[in-house]
C-alpha positions in Angstrom: -27.4 -17.6 31.2 -28.4 -15.5 34.3 -26.1 -14.9 37.2 -28.1 -17.4 39.3 -27.5 -20.1 36.7 -23.7 -19.7 36.7 -21.5 -21.9 39.0 -20.9 -20.4 42.4 -17.2 -20.1 41.7 -17.9 -18.1 38.6 -20.3 -15.9 40.5 -17.7 -15.1 43.2 -15.1 -14.2 40.5 -17.6 -12.0 38.6 -18.5 -10.1 41.8 -14.8 -9.2 42.2 -14.9 -7.4 38.8 -18.2 -5.6 39.2 -16.7 -2.1 39.1 -18.8 1.0 39.0 -16.5 3.4 37.2 -15.0 3.2 33.6 -13.0 0.1 32.9 -11.4 -1.9 30.1 -13.4 -5.0 29.1 -11.0 -8.0 28.8 -13.3 -10.9 28.3 -15.4 -13.6 30.1 -14.6 -15.9 33.0 -13.4 -19.3 31.9 -14.1 -22.4 34.0 -13.5 -26.0 32.9 -13.2 -25.0 29.3 -16.5 -23.0 29.2 -16.8 -19.2 29.0 -19.5 -17.4 30.9 -20.4 -14.1 29.1 -22.4 -13.0 32.1 -19.2 -12.9 34.1 -17.0 -10.1 32.7 -13.4 -9.6 33.6 -12.4 -5.9 33.6 -9.6 -3.5 34.6 -10.6 -0.1 36.2 -9.1 2.9 34.3 -8.2 4.5 37.6 -5.7 1.8 38.6 -3.8 1.6 35.3 -1.1 3.9 36.7 -0.3 1.1 39.2 1.3 -0.6 36.2 1.0 -4.2 34.9 2.5 -7.2 33.3 1.4 -9.1 30.1 3.3 -12.4 29.9 3.1 -15.7 28.1 4.9 -18.0 25.7 5.4 -17.1 22.1 2.2 -17.5 20.0 -0.2 -17.4 23.0 -1.8 -14.0 22.0 0.1 -11.4 23.9 0.2 -9.0 21.0 -3.6 -9.2 20.4 -4.1 -8.5 24.2 -2.0 -5.3 23.8 -4.1 -4.4 20.8 -7.4 -5.1 22.6 -6.3 -2.9 25.6 -4.9 -0.1 23.4 -8.2 0.1 21.4 -10.3 0.5 24.6 -7.9 3.0 26.1 -8.0 5.1 22.9 -11.8 4.9 22.8 -12.0 6.3 26.4 -9.6 9.2 25.6 -6.4 7.7 27.0 -3.3 8.0 24.7 -1.3 4.8 24.3 2.3 4.0 23.3 3.0 0.6 21.7 6.4 -0.8 20.5 5.8 -2.9 17.4 8.7 -5.3 17.3 7.4 -7.7 14.7 5.5 -5.2 12.6 2.0 -6.6 13.2 0.4 -3.9 15.4 0.1 -1.3 12.6 -3.4 -2.8 11.9 -4.8 -0.9 14.9 -5.2 2.1 12.6 -7.6 0.1 10.3 -11.0 -1.5 10.9 -10.9 -5.2 11.3 -12.8 -7.6 9.0 -15.6 -9.8 10.3 -15.1 -13.5 9.9 -16.3 -16.8 11.5 -13.6 -16.8 14.1 -14.3 -13.3 15.2 -18.1 -13.9 15.3 -17.6 -17.1 17.3 -15.3 -15.4 19.8 -17.6 -12.4 20.2 -20.6 -14.7 21.0 -18.6 -16.7 23.5 -17.6 -13.7 25.5 -20.6 -11.5 25.1 -18.9 -8.9 22.9 -20.8 -6.6 20.6 -18.1 -6.6 17.9 -17.8 -4.0 15.2 -14.8 -3.3 13.0 -13.1 0.0 14.0 -9.8 1.8 13.4 -8.2 4.1 15.9 -6.2 7.4 15.5 -2.6 6.3 15.1 0.9 7.9 14.7 3.7 5.7 13.3 7.3 6.3 14.5 10.7 4.7 13.6 13.9 5.0 15.5 16.1 7.5 13.6 13.9 7.1 10.6 15.1 3.5 10.0 12.0 2.0 8.7 8.6 3.5 7.9 7.7 6.1 10.5 8.3 9.6 11.8 11.9 9.7 12.9 12.5 9.4 16.7 15.8 10.9 17.8 17.4 11.8 21.1 20.6 13.8 21.7 23.4 12.0 23.3 23.5 14.6 26.1 19.9 14.0 27.1 20.2 10.3 26.7 22.7 10.3 29.5 25.6 8.0 30.5 23.7 5.2 32.2 21.5 4.5 29.3 24.3 4.9 26.7 26.5 2.5 28.8 23.7 -0.1 28.5 23.6 0.3 24.7 27.4 0.1 24.5 27.5 -3.0 26.8 30.1 -1.3 29.1 31.1 -2.7 32.5 30.7 -0.7 35.7 34.2 0.8 35.5 33.7 1.9 31.9 30.2 3.2 32.8 31.8 5.3 35.5 34.3 6.7 33.1 31.5 7.5 30.6 29.8 9.5 33.4 33.0 11.5 33.9 33.1 12.3 30.2 29.5 13.6 30.3 30.3 15.6 33.4 33.3 17.3 31.7 31.2 18.0 28.6 28.4 19.6 30.7 30.8 21.8 32.7 32.6 23.0 29.6 29.7 23.8 27.3 30.4 21.0 24.9 27.1 19.9 23.6 26.8 16.2 22.8 24.2 16.0 20.2 25.3 13.0 18.2 27.9 10.2 18.4 30.7 12.2 16.6 30.4 14.8 19.4 31.0 12.2 22.1 33.9 10.6 20.1 35.5 14.1 19.8 35.3 14.7 23.5 36.8 11.3 24.4 39.7 11.9 21.9 40.3 15.3 23.4 40.4 14.0 27.0 43.1 11.5 26.0 45.2 14.3 24.5 47.9 16.0 26.7 45.6 19.1 27.0 42.6 17.1 27.9 44.5 15.0 30.5 45.6 18.2 32.2 42.0 19.4 32.5 40.8 16.2 34.0 43.4 16.1 36.8 41.1 17.9 39.3 38.1 15.5 38.8 39.7 12.2 38.0 41.4 10.6 35.0 40.4 8.7 32.0 42.6 5.8 31.1 43.6 5.3 27.5 42.4 1.6 27.7 38.9 2.6 28.8 38.7 5.4 26.3 39.7 2.9 23.6 37.0 0.5 24.6 34.3 3.2 24.6 35.5 4.6 21.2 35.5 1.1 19.7 32.0 0.5 21.0 30.9 3.8 19.5 32.4 2.8 16.1 30.6 -0.5 16.1 27.3 1.3 17.0 27.9 3.8 14.2 28.7 1.0 11.7 25.4 -0.7 12.6 23.6 2.4 11.5 22.6 3.4 15.0 24.1 6.8 14.6 20.8 7.9 13.1 19.1 7.5 16.5 21.2 10.2 18.1 20.9 13.8 17.0 18.4 16.6 16.4 15.6 17.5 16.2 15.1 15.6 19.4 11.7 14.0 19.9 9.4 15.8 22.3 7.8 13.1 24.4 4.8 15.3 25.0 3.7 14.2 21.5 2.8 10.9 23.1 0.1 12.5 25.2 -2.1 13.8 22.4 -5.8 13.1 21.8 -7.5 13.2 18.4 -10.1 15.9 17.5 -12.9 13.5 18.3 -11.6 13.0 21.9 -10.0 9.5 21.4 -6.5 9.0 22.6 -3.8 8.8 19.9 -2.1 5.4 19.7 1.6 6.0 19.1 3.2 2.9 17.4 7.0 2.6 17.3 7.8 0.5 14.3 10.8 -1.7 15.1 11.2 -4.4 12.4 14.1 -2.5 10.8 16.0 -2.6 14.1 14.8 -5.8 15.7 18.3 -7.3 15.4 19.5 -4.6 17.8 17.2 -5.3 20.8 19.5 -3.8 23.4 19.3 -0.4 21.6 15.6 -0.2 21.1 14.8 -1.4 24.7 17.1 1.2 26.1 15.6 3.8 23.9 12.1 3.0 25.3 13.5 3.5 28.7 14.8 7.0 27.7 11.2 7.8 26.6 9.9 6.9 30.0 12.7 8.8 31.8 12.1 11.9 29.8 8.3 11.7 30.5 9.1 11.4 34.2 11.2 14.5 34.1 8.8 16.6 32.1 5.4 15.7 33.5 4.0 17.4 36.7 2.9 15.5 39.8 -0.8 14.9 39.7 -1.4 11.9 42.0 -4.2 9.4 41.3 -6.6 10.5 38.6 -9.8 8.8 37.4 -7.8 7.7 34.3 -4.1 7.9 33.3 -2.6 10.5 30.9 -0.7 7.7 29.1 -0.4 3.9 29.1 3.0 2.7 27.9 3.4 -0.9 26.7 7.1 -1.9 27.1 7.5 -4.9 24.8 10.4 -7.4 25.0 11.0 -6.2 28.6 13.5 -8.9 29.4 16.0 -7.2 27.1 16.0 -4.1 29.3 17.0 -6.1 32.4 19.4 -8.6 31.0 23.0 -7.8 32.0 22.0 -4.5 33.6 24.2 -2.9 36.1 23.1 -2.4 39.7 22.8 1.4 39.2 20.7 0.8 36.0 18.3 -1.5 37.8 17.9 0.9 40.7 17.1 3.7 38.2 14.5 1.5 36.5 12.9 0.7 39.8 12.8 4.3 40.9 11.3 5.4 37.6 8.5 2.8 37.7 7.8 3.7 41.3 7.7 7.5 40.8 6.1 7.9 37.4 2.9 6.5 38.8 2.2 10.0 40.4 2.6 11.5 36.9 -0.4 9.5 35.8 1.6 7.2 33.5 0.9 3.5 33.5 3.5 1.0 32.3 2.8 -2.6 31.2 5.9 -4.7 30.8 5.5 -7.4 28.1 7.6 -10.5 28.3 7.5 -14.3 28.5 7.6 -15.0 32.2 7.4 -12.9 35.4 10.9 -14.1 36.3 12.2 -11.9 33.4 11.4 -8.9 35.6 13.4 -8.1 38.7 11.5 -8.6 42.0 11.6 -5.0 43.0 9.9 -4.0 39.7 7.5 -7.0 39.7 6.3 -6.0 43.2 5.0 -2.7 41.7 2.9 -4.3 38.9 -0.6 -4.5 40.3 -2.3 -5.7 37.1 -1.5 -9.1 35.6 -2.5 -10.8 32.4 -0.7 -14.1 32.1 -1.1 -16.1 28.9 -0.2 -19.8 28.6 3.2 -21.1 29.6 4.9 -24.3 28.3 6.7 -26.8 30.5 8.8 -28.9 28.1 12.1 -28.7 30.0 13.2 -28.5 33.7 13.8 -24.8 33.3 10.3 -24.4 31.9 8.9 -26.2 34.9 10.8 -23.9 37.3 9.5 -20.9 35.5 5.9 -22.2 35.7 6.2 -22.8 39.4 7.7 -19.4 40.0 4.8 -17.8 38.0 2.1 -19.6 40.0 3.7 -18.4 43.2 3.2 -14.8 42.2 -0.6 -15.1 42.0 -3.0 -14.8 44.9 -4.7 -18.0 46.2 -7.5 -19.1 44.0 -10.0 -21.9 43.3 -8.0 -22.8 40.1 -5.1 -25.3 39.9 -2.9 -22.7 38.2 -0.2 -25.2 37.4 -2.6 -27.1 35.3 -4.6 -24.1 33.9 -1.5 -22.1 32.8 -0.3 -25.0 30.6 -3.7 -25.7 29.1 -4.9 -22.1 28.1 -5.6 -21.7 24.4 -4.5 -18.8 22.2 -6.4 -15.7 23.3 -6.9 -16.9 26.8 -5.2 -15.7 30.0 -5.2 -15.8 33.8 -6.0 -12.3 35.1 -5.8 -10.5 38.4 -5.9 -6.7 38.7 -6.4 -4.1 41.4 -10.0 -3.1 42.2 -11.1 0.5 42.4 -10.2 0.3 46.1 -6.7 -0.9 45.4 -7.2 -4.5 46.5 -6.4 -7.5 44.3 -9.3 -9.1 42.4 -10.0 -12.8 42.4 -7.8 -14.8 39.9 -9.8 -15.3 36.8 -9.1 -17.6 33.9 -10.4 -15.5 31.0 -11.4 -15.9 27.3 -10.3 -12.6 25.9 -12.3 -10.4 23.5 -11.3 -10.0 19.9 -9.7 -6.7 18.8 -12.0 -4.5 16.6 -9.1 -3.3 14.4 -7.2 -5.3 11.8 -5.3 -8.2 13.5 -2.2 -7.9 11.3 0.0 -5.3 9.5 -1.5 -2.7 7.2 -0.3 -2.5 3.6 3.1 -0.7 3.2 1.5 1.9 0.9 -1.1 2.7 3.5 1.6 3.0 6.2 3.6 5.4 4.1 0.6 7.5 3.4 -0.2 7.7 7.1 3.3 8.9 7.9 3.5 11.4 5.0 0.1 12.8 6.0 1.1 13.4 9.7 1.6 16.9 10.9 4.6 15.7 12.8 6.5 14.5 9.7 7.7 18.0 8.7 8.8 18.7 12.3 11.0 15.6 12.7 11.8 14.2 9.2 15.0 16.1 8.4 18.1 15.7 10.7 19.8 18.9 11.9 23.5 19.2 12.7 24.1 22.3 14.8 27.5 23.5 16.1 28.3 21.3 19.1 31.3 19.6 20.7 32.8 18.2 17.5 32.9 21.6 15.8 34.1 23.4 18.9 37.0 21.0 19.6 37.9 21.1 15.9 38.1 24.9 16.0 40.5 24.7 19.0 42.9 22.6 17.0 42.6 24.6 13.7 45.4 27.2 13.1 44.3 30.8 13.8 43.3 32.7 10.7 45.4 35.7 9.5 44.1 39.0 10.8 42.0 40.9 8.2 42.3 44.6 7.5 40.0 46.7 9.5 37.8 49.0 7.6 36.3 51.9 9.6 33.0 53.1 8.4 31.0 55.9 9.7 27.9 54.7 11.6 24.6 56.0 10.5 22.8 58.3 12.9 20.3 56.4 15.1 16.7 56.4 13.9 14.2 58.4 15.7 12.1 56.5 18.3 9.0 56.5 16.2 10.8 54.9 13.3 13.1 52.3 14.9 11.6 51.3 18.2 13.4 53.8 20.4 16.5 53.2 22.5 15.5 49.6 23.4 15.1 48.7 19.7 18.5 50.2 18.9 20.2 48.2 21.7 18.5 44.9 20.7 19.6 45.4 17.1 23.3 45.9 18.1 25.3 42.9 16.9 27.8 43.2 19.8 24.9 43.1 22.3 23.4 40.1 20.6 26.8 38.3 20.8 27.1 39.1 24.5 23.5 37.8 25.1 24.3 34.5 23.4 27.5 34.1 25.3 25.8 34.8 28.6 23.1 32.3 27.8 25.7 29.7 27.0 27.5 30.3 30.3 24.2 30.0 32.3 23.2 26.8 30.5 26.5 25.0 30.8 25.9 22.9 33.9 23.2 20.4 32.8 20.8 19.1 35.4 20.8 15.3 35.3 18.3 12.9 37.0 17.6 9.2 37.3 19.5 7.6 34.5 21.7 10.7 34.1 19.3 12.0 31.5 19.2 15.8 31.2 16.4 18.1 31.6 14.9 19.2 28.3 15.9 22.8 27.3 14.1 24.0 24.2 
C-alpha cells in the first residue's frame, strides 16, 4: 500500500515519525485493527537520553518491547542494561527461531526478520543465581539507599546518616554488613557515646532497630550483595569487538522475593554512573540506555529525601548521555516530578475490571497529547505486542500519538538453557575479576583490635644494617628510601588520613576511589 492509499489519519501520524537520523524501529501504525507497514513508528537515537516509560498490564508484552529496543540499540553500537526479573530475557544472547507467528507479525509490520543473537554479559546480585557477581560496598551504597532497603523511617534514616558520617570521619571503612554492625555497636558503648557528643547522639532504641534490620537482611542472604570487589559501573558502557553495544542482563529470579533490595540496588548503579561519567550534553546517540524494571517498587514507601534524590538523578544524568526507561504497569506508579521528565512513552494495554482500574486508565489517558484516537477505548482493546506510542522528535517536540503493532524481536523470546547460561558466564573475561569475594581490613577488624588486650612486648633484637647498595645496583637514594619499611608505613598512614573524609553525593553514595 502506497502512502497515498493510506487513510489521511495514518498519513499524518506517519509524517510525525519520518526522522532523518538513526532511530529505533518500533512497528507499524495501527488504526481500526489494521496495521499499515508503510507508516513506521520510530524513536530517534538522539532523544533517548530524555528518558522514557514502558507501561502496561501483566501479559501485554512489555518484556518483548524491552527486548526489541535492546536489540536495535546494541546493533547501533549503544550499550544496554536490562534487569531480568522473571528470567526470560536471557534469550537476547541467542538467535530466535522462525515460526508462523513471527512470519505473520513481520509481514504485518513490514519487518525484514532474521534470527540474531547479541553480545551479552550476565550478572547476578552478589552471585546469587547464575551470573557474574555484582557487589557494592556499604560505604559507597550510602545511608539513603540502605535506609530504603532496611525499611527505616525518617528518624532512623537520619541516625543511619550520622553513623556513616562518623565512620567516614574516623577512617572506618564500611565494606560489608558486619562493618556497619560493628560501628553501630561501638557507638552505643560508653566510649562511642562520648565520641558522638559533639555531633549528636544515637539512641539505643534506634540502634537496636537498625541492628535488627541488618540481622534480618543478613539472614535472608543479602549480605552477599555488600562487599568487595565492588562492581565498576563502567563495565556497563562497553561495546563488542564488532562495534555492537554489549547488553548487560542482571538475572534476578533468585532474589525476586526481595524486590525492595534489587530495585534499590538498580538505583545505586544509576547514582554511581552519574558520579563517574563526565558531562557531555546531547549526543547523536546515548552512551547507555538503562531499563529500570518493576519501577513501582523503587517509589513505594520512599521518603521525601529519597524521592528528591531520584528526581535529581533522572534530571541530571541526561547530560551524561544516559537514557533511563522506567518499566511498570501504569504511569501513576511513577511520581509526577519523575514522570514529567519521561519524553518517550510506550503504553501497552490496560485493564479496567475494577473502579481502581478505571481511575488508573483515566489518569493514563490524561498524560497523553490530544489525538484522533479514543484512547480510553484503544488502551483497553490493544492486543499482546501492541502499544500506544508517543516520543520526542529530533527537534524535541512530541510526536503524534500512534497506536502501534510492534515488531518481533530477532533473538530468542524466552530463557536460554541453564547450561548455555553457565557457559556464557564462565567464558566471560569479567568472571575472574568479580567472582571471588575479598574481605579486607575494615571497620570490623579495626574496632575489634581496639577492644583486644595489648600483646606482651617482644624482645628487641638489634641487627647491623647492611651497607646501602651503590646507585647503579639498587636504584640510588630514591630506591633506597622507597624500599624502607618505615617510610612505606608512613605513606600508608598519610594516605589513610587524606582519604578519611568521604565525599558523598545525591543518595549519600560515595565517590569511587580505586
